[in-house]
Amino acid sequence: MELTWHGHSTWHVAVDGTELLIDPFFGNPKTDTDPGELDPDYVLLTHGHADHIGDVGEFGDATVVGTPEVVGYCADNYGVGDTIGMNLGGTVELGDAFVTMHRADHTNGMDTHYEDTGGMPAGFVVSDTKPTQVSDEESTTFYHAGDTGLMTEMREVIGPYLEPDAAALPAGDHFTMGPMQAAIAADWLDVDYAFPMHYDTMEVIEIDTDDFVRELKATGSDAEAVVLEGDETFEL
């Protein structure tokens, strides 16, 4: 599995022959990528804030996946074509990937407006095998937490049952977890690798990523903090 961070919460995930793009927003200072350079099979949307769906209209050939409310809004307002509406707790097979949607603790005004709500926001657990109660050490699994606060579900459900090997966790504070809570999340999830995201896009979420590294060490976790440069790829 190849994970490429394009800044903010935008990730390109390649699972064998299937390409996923999560929360396309290329108007952030960490990326030099032109959306036209990418050709994902599927675009996954955690929620409807403008900094997560802003460039979804650039991917008209991809199938857009999210809650029915979010994909319906994007079909009406961004001209997207094929959509898959799913909901919390569900798993869908997308090519070579199995994608499970889990809740996130956040708000969800569409395009960050209060007039239209997209319902409960989400995160995605992406795996190359179907999740079961039988632990599979051969599987590779990545958790994109979306925009969220710290949740006990990370410790009690996502970590022990969905077993992510790596997690992308919002760490910019103000709108989401900051470095301390993101580090605790990584510990609770029992991942091998923890990536901070959703930071430095605007002044109020500027952080020193060394704080995340330090906080993760303070938890006693064996997880490695991986601070990627914009457009950098990590092979999981």
Short mmCIF file of C-alpha atoms in Angstrom, two decimals:
data_model
loop_
_atom_site.label_atom_id
_atom_site.label_comp_id
_atom_site.label_asym_id
_atom_site.label_seq_id
_atom_site.Cartn_x
_atom_site.Cartn_y
_atom_site.Cartn_z
CA MET A 1 0.00 0.00 0.00
CA GLU A 2 1.39 3.40 -1.00
CA LEU A 3 0.32 6.47 0.96
CA THR A 4 0.94 9.96 -0.43
CA TRP A 5 0.12 13.04 1.62
CA HIS A 6 -0.84 16.08 -0.46
CA GLY A 7 -1.14 18.38 2.54
CA HIS A 8 -4.03 19.13 4.88
CA SER A 9 -6.21 15.95 4.92
CA THR A 10 -5.69 14.97 1.28
CA TRP A 11 -4.25 11.49 0.80
CA HIS A 12 -3.71 9.33 -2.26
CA VAL A 13 -3.83 5.64 -1.34
CA ALA A 14 -2.79 2.93 -3.81
CA VAL A 15 -3.96 -0.58 -2.90
CA ASP A 16 -2.54 -2.98 -5.46
CA GLY A 17 -4.19 -1.82 -8.70
CA THR A 18 -6.79 0.48 -7.11
CA GLU A 19 -6.24 4.20 -6.49
CA LEU A 20 -8.17 6.08 -3.84
CA LEU A 21 -8.11 9.82 -3.15
CA ILE A 22 -9.34 11.01 0.24
CA ASP A 23 -10.64 14.55 0.88
CA PRO A 24 -9.34 16.35 -2.23
CA PHE A 25 -8.29 19.89 -1.35
CA PHE A 26 -5.23 21.06 -3.26
CA GLY A 27 -5.54 24.71 -2.28
CA ASN A 28 -3.21 24.18 0.65
CA PRO A 29 0.42 25.31 1.04
CA LYS A 30 1.90 21.82 1.43
CA THR A 31 1.26 20.58 -2.11
CA ASP A 32 2.50 21.42 -5.58
CA THR A 33 0.33 18.78 -7.21
CA ASP A 34 -2.13 19.79 -9.91
CA PRO A 35 -5.34 17.76 -9.41
CA GLY A 36 -5.27 17.03 -13.14
CA GLU A 37 -2.15 14.94 -12.60
CA LEU A 38 -4.14 12.36 -10.63
CA ASP A 39 -6.58 9.78 -11.96
CA PRO A 40 -8.11 8.01 -8.96
CA ASP A 41 -10.65 5.24 -9.31
CA TYR A 42 -12.51 6.42 -6.21
CA VAL A 43 -12.71 9.66 -4.23
CA LEU A 44 -13.55 9.22 -0.54
CA LEU A 45 -15.08 12.13 1.38
CA THR A 46 -15.02 12.17 5.18
CA HIS A 47 -17.39 15.14 5.44
CA GLY A 48 -18.59 18.19 3.59
CA HIS A 49 -16.45 21.09 4.80
CA ALA A 50 -14.97 23.12 1.95
CA ASP A 51 -11.40 22.15 2.85
CA HIS A 52 -12.30 18.48 2.27
CA ILE A 53 -14.51 18.53 -0.83
CA GLY A 54 -13.11 21.64 -2.52
CA ASP A 55 -11.61 19.83 -5.53
CA VAL A 56 -13.98 16.88 -5.84
CA GLY A 57 -15.32 18.32 -9.10
CA GLU A 58 -11.90 17.80 -10.72
CA PHE A 59 -12.39 14.04 -10.70
CA GLY A 60 -15.42 13.48 -12.88
CA ASP A 61 -14.30 10.02 -13.99
CA ALA A 62 -13.95 8.73 -10.43
CA THR A 63 -16.69 7.23 -8.27
CA VAL A 64 -17.29 9.43 -5.23
CA VAL A 65 -17.85 7.63 -1.91
CA GLY A 66 -19.28 9.06 1.30
CA THR A 67 -22.48 9.30 3.27
CA PRO A 68 -25.61 9.67 1.11
CA GLU A 69 -26.00 13.27 2.24
CA VAL A 70 -22.45 14.27 1.29
CA VAL A 71 -22.30 12.50 -2.08
CA GLY A 72 -25.78 13.76 -2.94
CA TYR A 73 -24.72 17.33 -2.22
CA CYS A 74 -21.59 16.90 -4.35
CA ALA A 75 -23.62 15.45 -7.22
CA ASP A 76 -25.90 18.49 -7.14
CA ASN A 77 -23.25 21.16 -6.57
CA TYR A 78 -19.97 19.85 -7.98
CA GLY A 79 -21.17 17.93 -11.00
CA VAL A 80 -19.77 14.56 -9.91
CA GLY A 81 -21.09 11.51 -11.73
CA ASP A 82 -21.04 8.05 -10.18
CA THR A 83 -21.46 7.93 -6.43
CA ILE A 84 -21.63 5.31 -3.69
CA GLY A 85 -23.52 6.30 -0.59
CA MET A 86 -22.51 4.35 2.50
CA ASN A 87 -22.80 4.92 6.20
CA LEU A 88 -21.16 4.46 9.56
CA GLY A 89 -20.08 0.91 10.29
CA GLY A 90 -20.42 -0.21 6.69
CA THR A 91 -17.68 -1.80 4.59
CA VAL A 92 -17.61 -1.58 0.80
CA GLU A 93 -15.29 -3.34 -1.62
CA LEU A 94 -13.69 -0.83 -3.98
CA GLY A 95 -11.52 -2.68 -6.47
CA ASP A 96 -8.66 -4.19 -4.48
CA ALA A 97 -9.53 -2.22 -1.34
CA PHE A 98 -11.99 -2.80 1.48
CA VAL A 99 -13.15 0.51 2.96
CA THR A 100 -14.90 0.72 6.33
CA MET A 101 -16.54 3.94 7.44
CA HIS A 102 -16.35 4.91 11.09
CA ARG A 103 -17.66 7.97 12.90
CA ALA A 104 -15.64 11.10 13.62
CA ASP A 105 -16.39 13.74 16.27
CA HIS A 106 -16.75 16.98 14.33
CA THR A 107 -19.37 19.14 12.59
CA ASN A 108 -20.49 18.82 9.00
CA GLY A 109 -22.01 21.92 7.43
CA MET A 110 -21.78 21.45 3.68
CA ASP A 111 -19.13 23.76 2.22
CA THR A 112 -18.69 24.93 5.83
CA HIS A 113 -22.07 26.71 5.71
CA TYR A 114 -24.76 26.31 8.35
CA GLU A 115 -27.69 26.06 5.90
CA ASP A 116 -27.05 22.44 4.85
CA THR A 117 -25.77 19.65 7.07
CA GLY A 118 -24.17 16.45 5.87
CA GLY A 119 -25.02 14.50 9.01
CA MET A 120 -22.36 12.67 11.03
CA PRO A 121 -18.80 13.12 9.72
CA ALA A 122 -16.61 10.07 9.26
CA GLY A 123 -13.20 8.51 8.97
CA PHE A 124 -12.15 5.62 6.74
CA VAL A 125 -10.27 2.39 7.43
CA VAL A 126 -8.71 1.13 4.20
CA SER A 127 -7.44 -2.44 4.00
CA ASP A 128 -6.32 -4.92 1.37
CA THR A 129 -8.37 -7.66 3.08
CA LYS A 130 -11.94 -7.83 4.33
CA PRO A 131 -12.08 -7.04 8.06
CA THR A 132 -13.07 -9.98 10.27
CA GLN A 133 -12.75 -10.86 13.95
CA VAL A 134 -9.90 -13.19 13.05
CA SER A 135 -6.65 -11.23 13.15
CA ASP A 136 -4.77 -11.33 9.85
CA GLU A 137 -1.11 -10.42 10.18
CA GLU A 138 -0.75 -10.49 6.39
CA SER A 139 -3.21 -7.66 5.84
CA THR A 140 -2.22 -4.01 5.48
CA THR A 141 -4.57 -1.40 6.90
CA PHE A 142 -4.57 2.42 6.97
CA TYR A 143 -6.87 4.60 9.06
CA HIS A 144 -7.73 8.13 7.93
CA ALA A 145 -9.42 9.65 10.97
CA GLY A 146 -11.04 12.57 9.14
CA ASP A 147 -11.56 15.71 11.21
CA THR A 148 -12.12 14.57 14.78
CA GLY A 149 -11.54 14.93 18.46
CA LEU A 150 -10.16 12.12 20.58
CA MET A 151 -12.70 9.27 20.81
CA THR A 152 -12.78 6.20 23.02
CA GLU A 153 -13.89 4.24 19.92
CA MET A 154 -10.27 4.50 18.76
CA ARG A 155 -9.21 2.46 21.79
CA GLU A 156 -12.24 0.18 22.06
CA VAL A 157 -13.29 -0.49 18.45
CA ILE A 158 -11.01 0.77 15.69
CA GLY A 159 -7.74 -0.34 17.25
CA PRO A 160 -8.63 -3.84 18.46
CA TYR A 161 -11.12 -4.86 15.76
CA LEU A 162 -10.11 -3.02 12.59
CA GLU A 163 -6.39 -3.21 13.47
CA PRO A 164 -4.84 -0.35 11.50
CA ASP A 165 -1.09 -0.53 10.91
CA ALA A 166 -0.89 3.21 10.32
CA ALA A 167 -3.07 6.21 11.06
CA ALA A 168 -3.35 9.73 9.68
CA LEU A 169 -4.51 11.90 12.56
CA PRO A 170 -5.50 15.58 12.56
CA ALA A 171 -3.07 17.43 14.80
CA GLY A 172 -3.53 21.14 14.02
CA ASP A 173 -5.68 21.89 17.09
CA HIS A 174 -8.41 24.58 17.13
CA PHE A 175 -10.81 22.66 14.82
CA THR A 176 -9.58 19.12 15.64
CA MET A 177 -7.22 17.34 17.98
CA GLY A 178 -3.90 19.00 18.70
CA PRO A 179 -0.54 17.23 19.02
CA MET A 180 -1.22 15.86 22.51
CA GLN A 181 -4.61 14.30 21.74
CA ALA A 182 -3.43 13.05 18.35
CA ALA A 183 -0.54 11.29 20.09
CA ILE A 184 -2.92 9.68 22.58
CA ALA A 185 -5.06 8.54 19.64
CA ALA A 186 -2.05 6.87 18.03
CA ASP A 187 -1.31 5.09 21.30
CA TRP A 188 -4.91 3.92 21.70
CA LEU A 189 -5.02 2.68 18.11
CA ASP A 190 -1.83 0.64 18.68
CA VAL A 191 -0.49 1.53 15.22
CA ASP A 192 3.05 1.10 13.96
CA TYR A 193 3.11 4.49 12.20
CA ALA A 194 1.33 7.75 12.99
CA PHE A 195 1.11 10.63 10.51
CA PRO A 196 0.03 14.10 11.63
CA MET A 197 -2.25 15.92 9.18
CA HIS A 198 -4.65 18.89 9.03
CA TYR A 199 -2.07 21.46 10.11
CA ASP A 200 -0.26 24.57 8.76
CA THR A 201 -3.00 25.25 6.20
CA MET A 202 -3.96 28.50 7.91
CA GLU A 203 -2.63 30.50 10.82
CA VAL A 204 -4.94 29.07 13.48
CA ILE A 205 -3.76 25.50 12.83
CA GLU A 206 -0.04 26.15 12.57
CA ILE A 207 1.90 23.79 14.83
CA ASP A 208 5.42 22.59 15.55
CA THR A 209 5.33 18.92 14.50
CA ASP A 210 8.11 18.23 16.99
CA ASP A 211 5.39 18.61 19.62
CA PHE A 212 3.56 15.65 18.10
CA VAL A 213 6.74 13.57 18.04
CA ARG A 214 7.44 14.45 21.68
CA GLU A 215 3.87 13.78 22.81
CA LEU A 216 3.85 10.39 21.08
CA LYS A 217 7.02 9.37 22.90
CA ALA A 218 5.45 10.52 26.16
CA THR A 219 2.60 8.02 25.76
CA GLY A 220 5.06 5.13 25.85
CA SER A 221 3.71 3.90 22.53
CA ASP A 222 5.89 1.90 20.16
CA ALA A 223 4.40 3.83 17.23
CA GLU A 224 6.76 5.79 15.02
CA ALA A 225 5.82 9.40 14.30
CA VAL A 226 6.20 9.98 10.56
CA VAL A 227 6.09 13.66 9.53
CA LEU A 228 5.81 13.69 5.75
CA GLU A 229 6.65 16.55 3.44
CA GLY A 230 3.88 17.62 1.10
CA ASP A 231 3.47 15.20 -1.84
CA GLU A 232 5.78 12.66 -0.16
CA THR A 233 4.96 8.95 -0.45
CA PHE A 234 5.27 6.34 2.29
CA GLU A 235 5.16 2.63 1.49
CA LEU A 236 3.22 0.68 4.09
#
